Amino acid sequence: MKLLSAVLAALLVSETLAVACVPQISVIRDDSDLFQNDPPQQADLQDLRYYYNWGRILHAFSADDAGYKKMQSNGIGYDPTNGAGSLGGSISDAGFAKLAEVCGNAAERANIKKMWFTKTGQSYQHVFASTNPADIYVGYVSTKANSCGAKWPVKRWSCLTSPDMMYAGNLNKNPWYAGRQQNGGQVHFYLWEMDKATRDKQRKGC
């Protein structure tokens, strides 16, 4: 009897160890688990940059050569180097055409929208639809956090001393913009992270 009990106990331990060593398959809760949802490749991003007019305290934005030329021909003029910087990466048209290869979730891709900057008075503001040829097209952005890897939130801030509208994640340490978030401080769109080498390759006027 003791021998039989010992054998049964050994078999039970052996069976338990065998189960423990078998890779466990997670339960798929929804269709999104079936898809790869990586961010776009660096080569498919373009550097969405801001530029500054020091005399008028005004910003403008562009993401490619065509947008940069249009921005500089609007009658105001912006310093290409000093006061300029990167907001983050938007997706180029070519990159969006193959986005499904890295971001297979159609629901996430539905949050990726074309965007323009339109000149309203002396400042620029973003729009998601445009028929105005003077508007500056900047590629695709995400309207929702983490869709296809978009993680950089961008808000809009008004200026204390000019009609400027500046876009950034957080300007609360800048006394000219602190506490002046537009639309209740909501995030207007999300961008992708770009590595320095990619930004430097695309940089204009520097």
CSV table of C-alpha atoms in Angstrom, one decimal:
chain,number,residue,atom,x,y,z
A,1,MET,CA,0.0,0.0,0.0
A,2,LYS,CA,2.8,2.4,0.9
A,3,LEU,CA,4.6,1.5,-2.3
A,4,LEU,CA,1.5,2.2,-4.3
A,5,SER,CA,1.0,5.6,-2.6
A,6,ALA,CA,4.6,6.5,-3.2
A,7,VAL,CA,4.3,5.6,-6.9
A,8,LEU,CA,1.1,7.7,-7.2
A,9,ALA,CA,2.8,10.6,-5.5
A,10,ALA,CA,5.8,10.4,-7.8
A,11,LEU,CA,3.6,10.3,-10.8
A,12,LEU,CA,1.6,13.3,-9.6
A,13,VAL,CA,4.8,15.4,-9.1
A,14,SER,CA,6.1,14.3,-12.5
A,15,GLU,CA,2.9,15.3,-14.1
A,16,THR,CA,2.9,18.7,-12.3
A,17,LEU,CA,6.4,19.4,-13.4
A,18,ALA,CA,5.6,18.4,-17.0
A,19,VAL,CA,2.7,20.9,-17.0
A,20,ALA,CA,4.8,23.6,-15.5
A,21,CYS,CA,7.4,23.2,-18.2
A,22,VAL,CA,4.9,23.5,-21.0
A,23,PRO,CA,4.7,27.1,-22.3
A,24,GLN,CA,1.3,28.5,-21.4
A,25,ILE,CA,-0.8,30.0,-24.2
A,26,SER,CA,-2.5,33.2,-23.2
A,27,VAL,CA,-6.1,33.7,-24.0
A,28,ILE,CA,-6.8,36.1,-26.8
A,29,ARG,CA,-9.4,38.6,-25.5
A,30,ASP,CA,-10.0,40.6,-28.7
A,31,ASP,CA,-8.9,40.9,-32.3
A,32,SER,CA,-6.2,43.5,-31.4
A,33,ASP,CA,-4.1,40.8,-29.8
A,34,LEU,CA,-3.8,39.2,-33.3
A,35,PHE,CA,-2.0,42.1,-34.8
A,36,GLN,CA,1.5,43.6,-34.7
A,37,ASN,CA,1.2,47.2,-33.5
A,38,ASP,CA,4.6,48.8,-33.8
A,39,PRO,CA,5.4,52.4,-34.5
A,40,PRO,CA,6.4,53.5,-38.0
A,41,GLN,CA,10.0,53.1,-39.1
A,42,GLN,CA,12.2,56.1,-38.7
A,43,ALA,CA,12.5,56.5,-42.4
A,44,ASP,CA,8.7,56.9,-42.6
A,45,LEU,CA,8.6,59.8,-40.2
A,46,GLN,CA,9.2,63.5,-40.9
A,47,ASP,CA,10.4,66.1,-38.5
A,48,LEU,CA,7.5,68.4,-37.5
A,49,ARG,CA,9.4,71.5,-36.5
A,50,TYR,CA,8.5,74.9,-35.1
A,51,TYR,CA,10.1,78.2,-36.2
A,52,TYR,CA,10.2,81.6,-34.6
A,53,ASN,CA,9.9,85.2,-35.5
A,54,TRP,CA,11.8,87.1,-32.8
A,55,GLY,CA,10.5,90.6,-33.6
A,56,ARG,CA,6.8,89.7,-33.7
A,57,ILE,CA,7.0,86.8,-31.2
A,58,LEU,CA,5.2,84.4,-33.5
A,59,HIS,CA,5.7,80.7,-34.3
A,60,ALA,CA,5.1,78.7,-37.5
A,61,PHE,CA,5.3,75.0,-38.3
A,62,SER,CA,6.4,72.7,-41.2
A,63,ALA,CA,7.5,69.1,-41.7
A,64,ASP,CA,9.1,69.1,-45.2
A,65,ASP,CA,10.7,71.3,-47.8
A,66,ALA,CA,7.4,72.3,-49.5
A,67,GLY,CA,5.9,73.3,-46.2
A,68,TYR,CA,9.0,75.2,-45.1
A,69,LYS,CA,9.0,77.2,-48.4
A,70,LYS,CA,5.3,78.0,-48.0
A,71,MET,CA,5.8,79.1,-44.4
A,72,GLN,CA,8.7,81.4,-45.3
A,73,SER,CA,6.7,83.1,-48.1
A,74,ASN,CA,3.7,84.1,-45.9
A,75,GLY,CA,5.0,87.6,-45.4
A,76,ILE,CA,6.3,87.3,-41.8
A,77,GLY,CA,9.5,85.3,-42.0
A,78,TYR,CA,10.9,82.9,-39.4
A,79,ASP,CA,14.4,82.2,-38.1
A,80,PRO,CA,15.5,78.9,-39.5
A,81,THR,CA,17.9,78.1,-36.6
A,82,ASN,CA,17.5,80.2,-33.4
A,83,GLY,CA,14.3,79.5,-31.6
A,84,ALA,CA,13.6,76.5,-33.9
A,85,GLY,CA,13.1,73.0,-32.7
A,86,SER,CA,11.4,69.6,-33.1
A,87,LEU,CA,7.9,68.8,-31.9
A,88,GLY,CA,8.3,65.2,-32.9
A,89,GLY,CA,7.7,62.9,-35.9
A,90,SER,CA,4.7,62.9,-38.1
A,91,ILE,CA,4.1,60.2,-40.7
A,92,SER,CA,4.9,60.9,-44.3
A,93,ASP,CA,2.4,60.0,-47.1
A,94,ALA,CA,4.7,57.2,-48.2
A,95,GLY,CA,5.0,56.0,-44.6
A,96,PHE,CA,1.2,56.0,-44.2
A,97,ALA,CA,0.8,53.9,-47.3
A,98,LYS,CA,2.6,51.0,-45.7
A,99,LEU,CA,1.6,51.7,-42.1
A,100,ALA,CA,-0.5,48.5,-42.0
A,101,GLU,CA,2.8,46.5,-42.3
A,102,VAL,CA,3.8,47.5,-38.8
A,103,CYS,CA,0.5,48.5,-37.3
A,104,GLY,CA,-2.1,45.8,-38.2
A,105,ASN,CA,-4.9,47.0,-36.0
A,106,ALA,CA,-7.4,48.8,-38.2
A,107,ALA,CA,-9.0,50.5,-35.2
A,108,GLU,CA,-5.7,52.1,-34.2
A,109,ARG,CA,-5.0,53.2,-37.8
A,110,ALA,CA,-8.4,54.9,-37.9
A,111,ASN,CA,-7.0,57.4,-35.4
A,112,ILE,CA,-4.2,58.4,-37.7
A,113,LYS,CA,-5.2,61.6,-39.5
A,114,LYS,CA,-3.8,64.1,-42.0
A,115,MET,CA,-3.1,67.5,-40.5
A,116,TRP,CA,-2.4,71.0,-41.7
A,117,PHE,CA,-1.5,74.3,-40.1
A,118,THR,CA,-3.6,77.2,-41.2
A,119,LYS,CA,-2.8,80.9,-40.7
A,120,THR,CA,-5.5,82.6,-38.6
A,121,GLY,CA,-4.7,86.2,-38.1
A,122,GLN,CA,-0.9,86.2,-37.4
A,123,SER,CA,-0.8,82.7,-35.7
A,124,TYR,CA,-1.0,79.2,-37.0
A,125,GLN,CA,-3.5,76.6,-35.8
A,126,HIS,CA,-3.9,72.9,-36.7
A,127,VAL,CA,-6.8,71.6,-38.7
A,128,PHE,CA,-7.6,68.0,-39.8
A,129,ALA,CA,-9.2,69.0,-43.1
A,130,SER,CA,-8.2,71.7,-45.6
A,131,THR,CA,-9.1,73.1,-49.0
A,132,ASN,CA,-6.9,76.2,-48.6
A,133,PRO,CA,-3.8,76.0,-50.8
A,134,ALA,CA,-2.0,78.4,-48.4
A,135,ASP,CA,-2.3,75.9,-45.5
A,136,ILE,CA,0.9,73.9,-44.6
A,137,TYR,CA,0.5,70.2,-44.8
A,138,VAL,CA,2.5,68.3,-42.2
A,139,GLY,CA,1.6,64.6,-42.8
A,140,TYR,CA,-0.2,62.3,-40.5
A,141,VAL,CA,-0.6,62.5,-36.7
A,142,SER,CA,-2.6,60.5,-34.2
A,143,THR,CA,-5.7,61.8,-32.5
A,144,LYS,CA,-5.4,59.2,-29.7
A,145,ALA,CA,-2.6,58.2,-27.4
A,146,ASN,CA,-0.6,55.1,-28.2
A,147,SER,CA,-2.3,54.4,-31.6
A,148,CYS,CA,0.4,52.8,-33.7
A,149,GLY,CA,3.0,53.8,-31.2
A,150,ALA,CA,2.2,57.6,-31.0
A,151,LYS,CA,3.2,58.7,-27.5
A,152,TRP,CA,4.2,62.4,-27.6
A,153,PRO,CA,1.2,64.6,-26.6
A,154,VAL,CA,1.0,68.0,-28.1
A,155,LYS,CA,-1.2,70.8,-26.6
A,156,ARG,CA,-1.8,74.4,-27.8
A,157,TRP,CA,-0.7,77.4,-25.8
A,158,SER,CA,-1.5,81.1,-26.3
A,159,CYS,CA,1.1,83.8,-25.6
A,160,LEU,CA,0.9,86.5,-23.0
A,161,THR,CA,2.5,89.2,-25.1
A,162,SER,CA,1.5,88.5,-28.7
A,163,PRO,CA,-1.3,86.7,-30.7
A,164,ASP,CA,1.0,83.7,-31.0
A,165,MET,CA,-0.2,80.1,-30.7
A,166,MET,CA,2.5,77.6,-29.8
A,167,TYR,CA,2.3,73.8,-29.8
A,168,ALA,CA,4.2,71.8,-27.2
A,169,GLY,CA,3.8,69.1,-24.5
A,170,ASN,CA,4.3,71.5,-21.6
A,171,LEU,CA,5.1,75.2,-21.5
A,172,ASN,CA,4.3,75.8,-17.9
A,173,LYS,CA,7.9,76.8,-17.2
A,174,ASN,CA,7.8,79.5,-19.9
A,175,PRO,CA,6.4,82.7,-18.3
A,176,TRP,CA,5.0,83.9,-21.6
A,177,TYR,CA,2.9,80.7,-22.0
A,178,ALA,CA,2.5,79.3,-18.5
A,179,GLY,CA,-1.1,78.5,-17.6
A,180,ARG,CA,-2.4,79.5,-21.0
A,181,GLN,CA,-3.3,76.1,-22.4
A,182,GLN,CA,-6.1,76.3,-25.0
A,183,ASN,CA,-9.3,74.1,-25.0
A,184,GLY,CA,-9.1,73.3,-21.3
A,185,GLY,CA,-5.5,71.9,-21.6
A,186,GLN,CA,-6.6,69.0,-23.8
A,187,VAL,CA,-4.1,67.2,-26.0
A,188,HIS,CA,-4.8,68.1,-29.6
A,189,PHE,CA,-2.7,65.3,-31.3
A,190,TYR,CA,0.1,62.8,-30.7
A,191,LEU,CA,3.4,62.4,-32.5
A,192,TRP,CA,6.1,59.7,-32.8
A,193,GLU,CA,9.6,59.8,-31.3
A,194,MET,CA,12.4,60.5,-33.8
A,195,ASP,CA,16.1,59.6,-33.2
A,196,LYS,CA,18.6,62.5,-33.5
A,197,ALA,CA,20.2,61.2,-36.6
A,198,THR,CA,16.9,61.2,-38.5
A,199,ARG,CA,16.1,64.7,-37.3
A,200,ASP,CA,19.5,66.1,-38.2
A,201,LYS,CA,19.2,64.6,-41.7
A,202,GLN,CA,15.9,66.3,-42.3
A,203,ARG,CA,16.7,69.7,-40.6
A,204,LYS,CA,16.4,72.7,-42.8
A,205,GLY,CA,18.4,76.0,-42.4
A,206,CYS,CA,20.9,74.6,-40.0
